[in-house]
Amino acid sequence: MVSALLTPLKVGSITIRNRVGMSAMTRNRAPGTIPSDTMVEYYQQRAAGGAGLIVTEGILVSRQGTEWAHAPGIWNKEQVAGWKKITDAVHAAGSHIYSQLWHVGRVAHPDAPEQKLAGTPVYAPSAISARGGKFRHIPGQPGYVTPTAVEDPWTLVEQFKQAAVNSKEAGFDGVELHGANGYLITQFLDSTSNSRTDQWGGSIENRSRFGLEVLKVLVEVFGPDVGLKVNPAGGYNDMGMPLQETLDTYRYFIEEADKLKLSYITLVRYQAATDVEYDGKKRATIHDVLESYRSSVKNAKLFLNASVTPQEGAELVAAGKIDGAFIGFPWITHPDLVKRVQHDKPLDNVPDIKHLQWGKDASDFSVGYTDYPVAVY
């Protein structure tokens, strides 16, 4: 039975209709960084399919040259207008939606078209490059470069604040800070990517400062409707510290974040599929994130993400270990995921792997995006 997952839950100032969230997933369908009409249909379908809370794909807080040529932004009026269409459609279908605020930091490329348009260096906490990477939309498909250490991190904090202001104008119910997957927040937290000797680096308190200051300005804008996503196990984008340092760092960061009265904190479990290997060794620091950090969350609602099935999510909710589950990939292939769960229908659609990300060979954004069938009820 999955009934425990299908009950309402108060999250910040809103009450979501069930405890099944749709987690953020980059789908690369925003040409010129502007949300497309096909994206409106995509999110509307999943709201109509029963999602309790939708978190958008990562939304860039400023113009950056990411590995995804068609990732959306939220720094100008045209983007805000595009997102407003999406939030209106989601609300009309009975769901709620948070914007996920995203800065990729060192894993951008100076030769990417959007980075050239930005006219700024690839910024990071320190001039330490990530290993790997492949920018398929740049000739030669180069990897990551050595970034420029940002002189004044407050300038980046301000970008997040403006993105929150723009998110409010676009009609979002809240914002989620992307503090996972080796992007900017993680780069400040992790001692392997942050070698600063000022107030933004060195000690755990200093390495946590950037993420906490960003959360504070988001709370200034959205009050209790601010979420945080973290994946302490690392791996992806060349992230990870020794186990004890990981535990000490993330327990401090999560506990301090929780004091800000956030709406929820999402823990992302270790995922072998997104781990990377260097010199024959796995990069991630594998450990049980729920067991390790559950006690650090006392105020926010706690969600779990990464290969959580509806059955497992319901069992964890019933046991009082989590408040809800963010499900990812199955939402791509099943726009009616919650309805299927409610009616005991199988999750049997076959994923169109070729069109997970829109690329040069795609003639239509909808292929592998909005064309998955719903079940017969």
mmCIF file of N, CA and C in Angstrom, residues 147-218:
data_model
loop_
_atom_site.group_PDB
_atom_site.id
_atom_site.type_symbol
_atom_site.label_atom_id
_atom_site.label_comp_id
_atom_site.label_asym_id
_atom_site.label_seq_id
_atom_site.Cartn_x
_atom_site.Cartn_y
_atom_site.Cartn_z
ATOM 1 N N PRO A 147 38.734 27.560 -13.593
ATOM 2 C CA PRO A 147 37.888 28.750 -13.453
ATOM 3 C C PRO A 147 38.644 29.924 -12.844
ATOM 4 N N THR A 148 37.977 31.057 -12.813
ATOM 5 C CA THR A 148 38.493 32.256 -12.153
ATOM 6 C C THR A 148 37.910 32.332 -10.744
ATOM 7 N N ALA A 149 38.771 32.469 -9.755
ATOM 8 C CA ALA A 149 38.285 32.607 -8.379
ATOM 9 C C ALA A 149 37.528 33.923 -8.258
ATOM 10 N N VAL A 150 36.285 33.863 -7.834
ATOM 11 C CA VAL A 150 35.478 35.077 -7.730
ATOM 12 C C VAL A 150 36.033 35.949 -6.610
ATOM 13 N N GLU A 151 36.234 37.227 -6.919
ATOM 14 C CA GLU A 151 36.833 38.131 -5.933
ATOM 15 C C GLU A 151 35.867 38.433 -4.797
ATOM 16 N N ASP A 152 34.607 38.712 -5.154
ATOM 17 C CA ASP A 152 33.611 39.074 -4.149
ATOM 18 C C ASP A 152 32.385 38.177 -4.281
ATOM 19 N N PRO A 153 32.308 37.093 -3.507
ATOM 20 C CA PRO A 153 31.164 36.183 -3.615
ATOM 21 C C PRO A 153 29.811 36.836 -3.364
ATOM 22 N N TRP A 154 29.786 37.991 -2.703
ATOM 23 C CA TRP A 154 28.506 38.665 -2.480
ATOM 24 C C TRP A 154 27.821 39.008 -3.803
ATOM 25 N N THR A 155 28.615 39.217 -4.865
ATOM 26 C CA THR A 155 28.005 39.521 -6.170
ATOM 27 C C THR A 155 27.192 38.329 -6.675
ATOM 28 N N LEU A 156 27.644 37.122 -6.354
ATOM 29 C CA LEU A 156 26.909 35.920 -6.751
ATOM 30 C C LEU A 156 25.699 35.696 -5.850
ATOM 31 N N VAL A 157 25.836 36.024 -4.571
ATOM 32 C CA VAL A 157 24.686 35.948 -3.665
ATOM 33 C C VAL A 157 23.562 36.831 -4.193
ATOM 34 N N GLU A 158 23.925 38.007 -4.674
ATOM 35 C CA GLU A 158 22.928 38.952 -5.181
ATOM 36 C C GLU A 158 22.222 38.401 -6.418
ATOM 37 N N GLN A 159 22.934 37.624 -7.244
ATOM 38 C CA GLN A 159 22.291 37.010 -8.409
ATOM 39 C C GLN A 159 21.171 36.058 -7.976
ATOM 40 N N PHE A 160 21.420 35.309 -6.925
ATOM 41 C CA PHE A 160 20.385 34.407 -6.413
ATOM 42 C C PHE A 160 19.193 35.189 -5.872
ATOM 43 N N LYS A 161 19.468 36.286 -5.195
ATOM 44 C CA LYS A 161 18.364 37.079 -4.648
ATOM 45 C C LYS A 161 17.490 37.639 -5.766
ATOM 46 N N GLN A 162 18.124 38.162 -6.817
ATOM 47 C CA GLN A 162 17.343 38.702 -7.930
ATOM 48 C C GLN A 162 16.549 37.599 -8.619
ATOM 49 N N ALA A 163 17.132 36.416 -8.704
ATOM 50 C CA ALA A 163 16.411 35.287 -9.305
ATOM 51 C C ALA A 163 15.185 34.920 -8.477
ATOM 52 N N ALA A 164 15.294 35.059 -7.158
ATOM 53 C CA ALA A 164 14.136 34.796 -6.296
ATOM 54 C C ALA A 164 13.062 35.853 -6.503
ATOM 55 N N VAL A 165 13.475 37.110 -6.609
ATOM 56 C CA VAL A 165 12.522 38.195 -6.887
ATOM 57 C C VAL A 165 11.801 37.921 -8.204
ATOM 58 N N ASN A 166 12.567 37.510 -9.219
ATOM 59 C CA ASN A 166 11.976 37.214 -10.520
ATOM 60 C C ASN A 166 11.062 35.985 -10.450
ATOM 61 N N SER A 167 11.432 35.016 -9.617
ATOM 62 C CA SER A 167 10.593 33.827 -9.448
ATOM 63 C C SER A 167 9.249 34.193 -8.838
ATOM 64 N N LYS A 168 9.277 35.115 -7.909
ATOM 65 C CA LYS A 168 8.018 35.557 -7.291
ATOM 66 C C LYS A 168 7.147 36.244 -8.335
ATOM 67 N N GLU A 169 7.756 37.068 -9.166
ATOM 68 C CA GLU A 169 7.009 37.747 -10.229
ATOM 69 C C GLU A 169 6.427 36.739 -11.219
ATOM 70 N N ALA A 170 7.139 35.635 -11.417
ATOM 71 C CA ALA A 170 6.692 34.608 -12.365
ATOM 72 C C ALA A 170 5.616 33.698 -11.783
ATOM 73 N N GLY A 171 5.270 33.884 -10.514
ATOM 74 C CA GLY A 171 4.170 33.128 -9.935
ATOM 75 C C GLY A 171 4.533 31.832 -9.245
ATOM 76 N N PHE A 172 5.813 31.605 -8.991
ATOM 77 C CA PHE A 172 6.208 30.382 -8.299
ATOM 78 C C PHE A 172 5.752 30.405 -6.844
ATOM 79 N N ASP A 173 5.450 29.223 -6.313
ATOM 80 C CA ASP A 173 5.033 29.094 -4.917
ATOM 81 C C ASP A 173 6.217 29.160 -3.966
ATOM 82 N N GLY A 174 7.398 28.919 -4.479
ATOM 83 C CA GLY A 174 8.599 28.945 -3.664
ATOM 84 C C GLY A 174 9.815 28.725 -4.539
ATOM 85 N N VAL A 175 10.979 28.663 -3.905
ATOM 86 C CA VAL A 175 12.224 28.410 -4.631
ATOM 87 C C VAL A 175 12.993 27.300 -3.924
ATOM 88 N N GLU A 176 13.695 26.504 -4.714
ATOM 89 C CA GLU A 176 14.598 25.494 -4.166
ATOM 90 C C GLU A 176 16.019 25.873 -4.547
ATOM 91 N N LEU A 177 16.913 25.892 -3.570
ATOM 92 C CA LEU A 177 18.322 26.150 -3.850
ATOM 93 C C LEU A 177 18.984 24.844 -4.275
ATOM 94 N N HIS A 178 19.590 24.870 -5.454
ATOM 95 C CA HIS A 178 20.297 23.691 -5.961
ATOM 96 C C HIS A 178 21.663 23.627 -5.278
ATOM 97 N N GLY A 179 21.711 22.860 -4.196
ATOM 98 C CA GLY A 179 22.957 22.703 -3.456
ATOM 99 C C GLY A 179 23.560 21.332 -3.663
ATOM 100 N N ALA A 180 23.357 20.762 -4.844
ATOM 101 C CA ALA A 180 23.790 19.390 -5.114
ATOM 102 C C ALA A 180 24.596 19.319 -6.411
ATOM 103 N N ASN A 181 25.069 18.110 -6.708
ATOM 104 C CA ASN A 181 25.630 17.748 -8.019
ATOM 105 C C ASN A 181 26.879 18.521 -8.431
ATOM 106 N N GLY A 182 27.627 19.028 -7.483
ATOM 107 C CA GLY A 182 28.904 19.648 -7.815
ATOM 108 C C GLY A 182 28.810 21.022 -8.424
ATOM 109 N N TYR A 183 27.689 21.712 -8.246
ATOM 110 C CA TYR A 183 27.561 23.074 -8.762
ATOM 111 C C TYR A 183 28.022 24.086 -7.706
ATOM 112 N N LEU A 184 27.732 25.346 -7.890
ATOM 113 C CA LEU A 184 28.400 26.400 -7.132
ATOM 114 C C LEU A 184 28.289 26.246 -5.615
ATOM 115 N N ILE A 185 27.092 25.940 -5.112
ATOM 116 C CA ILE A 185 26.929 25.808 -3.661
ATOM 117 C C ILE A 185 27.850 24.716 -3.131
ATOM 118 N N THR A 186 27.869 23.574 -3.828
ATOM 119 C CA THR A 186 28.722 22.458 -3.420
ATOM 120 C C THR A 186 30.194 22.812 -3.547
ATOM 121 N N GLN A 187 30.533 23.577 -4.575
ATOM 122 C CA GLN A 187 31.931 23.957 -4.778
ATOM 123 C C GLN A 187 32.469 24.787 -3.614
ATOM 124 N N PHE A 188 31.633 25.621 -3.019
ATOM 125 C CA PHE A 188 32.049 26.358 -1.825
ATOM 126 C C PHE A 188 32.142 25.424 -0.617
ATOM 127 N N LEU A 189 31.219 24.475 -0.504
ATOM 128 C CA LEU A 189 31.184 23.569 0.650
ATOM 129 C C LEU A 189 32.358 22.603 0.685
ATOM 130 N N ASP A 190 32.778 22.146 -0.472
ATOM 131 C CA ASP A 190 33.727 21.039 -0.574
ATOM 132 C C ASP A 190 35.170 21.545 -0.539
ATOM 133 N N SER A 191 35.977 20.985 0.340
ATOM 134 C CA SER A 191 37.365 21.442 0.485
ATOM 135 C C SER A 191 38.230 21.090 -0.715
ATOM 136 N N THR A 192 37.767 20.167 -1.575
ATOM 137 C CA THR A 192 38.564 19.832 -2.755
ATOM 138 C C THR A 192 38.393 20.853 -3.877
ATOM 139 N N SER A 193 37.382 21.701 -3.771
ATOM 140 C CA SER A 193 37.156 22.733 -4.790
ATOM 141 C C SER A 193 37.250 24.142 -4.217
ATOM 142 N N ASN A 194 37.406 24.257 -2.907
ATOM 143 C CA ASN A 194 37.479 25.558 -2.235
ATOM 144 C C ASN A 194 38.757 25.622 -1.407
ATOM 145 N N SER A 195 39.726 26.389 -1.897
ATOM 146 C CA SER A 195 40.997 26.553 -1.174
ATOM 147 C C SER A 195 41.168 27.980 -0.662
ATOM 148 N N ARG A 196 40.075 28.717 -0.543
ATOM 149 C CA ARG A 196 40.136 30.113 -0.115
ATOM 150 C C ARG A 196 40.641 30.214 1.330
ATOM 151 N N THR A 197 41.274 31.345 1.619
ATOM 152 C CA THR A 197 41.778 31.592 2.973
ATOM 153 C C THR A 197 41.078 32.781 3.619
ATOM 154 N N ASP A 198 40.009 33.276 2.969
ATOM 155 C CA ASP A 198 39.253 34.393 3.542
ATOM 156 C C ASP A 198 38.027 33.846 4.276
ATOM 157 N N GLN A 199 37.020 34.676 4.482
ATOM 158 C CA GLN A 199 35.838 34.248 5.238
ATOM 159 C C GLN A 199 34.983 33.225 4.500
ATOM 160 N N TRP A 200 35.311 32.954 3.232
ATOM 161 C CA TRP A 200 34.518 32.035 2.420
ATOM 162 C C TRP A 200 35.173 30.665 2.272
ATOM 163 N N GLY A 201 36.273 30.414 2.969
ATOM 164 C CA GLY A 201 36.956 29.135 2.817
ATOM 165 C C GLY A 201 37.747 28.749 4.046
ATOM 166 N N GLY A 202 38.257 27.519 4.021
ATOM 167 C CA GLY A 202 39.059 27.029 5.132
ATOM 168 C C GLY A 202 38.249 26.173 6.083
ATOM 169 N N SER A 203 37.705 26.775 7.116
ATOM 170 C CA SER A 203 36.929 26.035 8.114
ATOM 171 C C SER A 203 35.581 25.595 7.545
ATOM 172 N N ILE A 204 34.963 24.651 8.230
ATOM 173 C CA ILE A 204 33.625 24.214 7.824
ATOM 174 C C ILE A 204 32.656 25.387 7.853
ATOM 175 N N GLU A 205 32.762 26.215 8.886
ATOM 176 C CA GLU A 205 31.879 27.375 9.003
ATOM 177 C C GLU A 205 32.050 28.319 7.821
ATOM 178 N N ASN A 206 33.290 28.540 7.413
ATOM 179 C CA ASN A 206 33.543 29.449 6.294
ATOM 180 C C ASN A 206 33.122 28.844 4.959
ATOM 181 N N ARG A 207 33.359 27.557 4.775
ATOM 182 C CA ARG A 207 32.946 26.917 3.523
ATOM 183 C C ARG A 207 31.422 26.842 3.404
ATOM 184 N N SER A 208 30.751 26.810 4.533
ATOM 185 C CA SER A 208 29.282 26.774 4.538
ATOM 186 C C SER A 208 28.671 28.154 4.345
ATOM 187 N N ARG A 209 29.474 29.179 4.528
ATOM 188 C CA ARG A 209 28.948 30.548 4.559
ATOM 189 C C ARG A 209 28.206 30.929 3.283
ATOM 190 N N PHE A 210 28.775 30.601 2.125
ATOM 191 C CA PHE A 210 28.151 31.031 0.871
ATOM 192 C C PHE A 210 26.740 30.460 0.740
ATOM 193 N N GLY A 211 26.598 29.162 0.908
ATOM 194 C CA GLY A 211 25.275 28.554 0.789
ATOM 195 C C GLY A 211 24.288 29.106 1.795
ATOM 196 N N LEU A 212 24.750 29.353 3.009
ATOM 197 C CA LEU A 212 23.857 29.884 4.046
ATOM 198 C C LEU A 212 23.446 31.319 3.749
ATOM 199 N N GLU A 213 24.375 32.120 3.240
ATOM 200 C CA GLU A 213 24.031 33.504 2.891
ATOM 201 C C GLU A 213 23.050 33.538 1.721
ATOM 202 N N VAL A 214 23.209 32.622 0.774
ATOM 203 C CA VAL A 214 22.240 32.540 -0.327
ATOM 204 C C VAL A 214 20.866 32.168 0.224
ATOM 205 N N LEU A 215 20.812 31.193 1.094
ATOM 206 C CA LEU A 215 19.524 30.808 1.684
ATOM 207 C C LEU A 215 18.875 31.972 2.420
ATOM 208 N N LYS A 216 19.672 32.763 3.111
ATOM 209 C CA LYS A 216 19.127 33.898 3.865
ATOM 210 C C LYS A 216 18.460 34.917 2.943
ATOM 211 N N VAL A 217 19.080 35.199 1.786
ATOM 212 C CA VAL A 217 18.460 36.185 0.886
ATOM 213 C C VAL A 217 17.229 35.591 0.204
ATOM 214 N N LEU A 218 17.222 34.281 -0.008
ATOM 215 C CA LEU A 218 16.024 33.652 -0.572
ATOM 216 C C LEU A 218 14.871 33.736 0.424
#
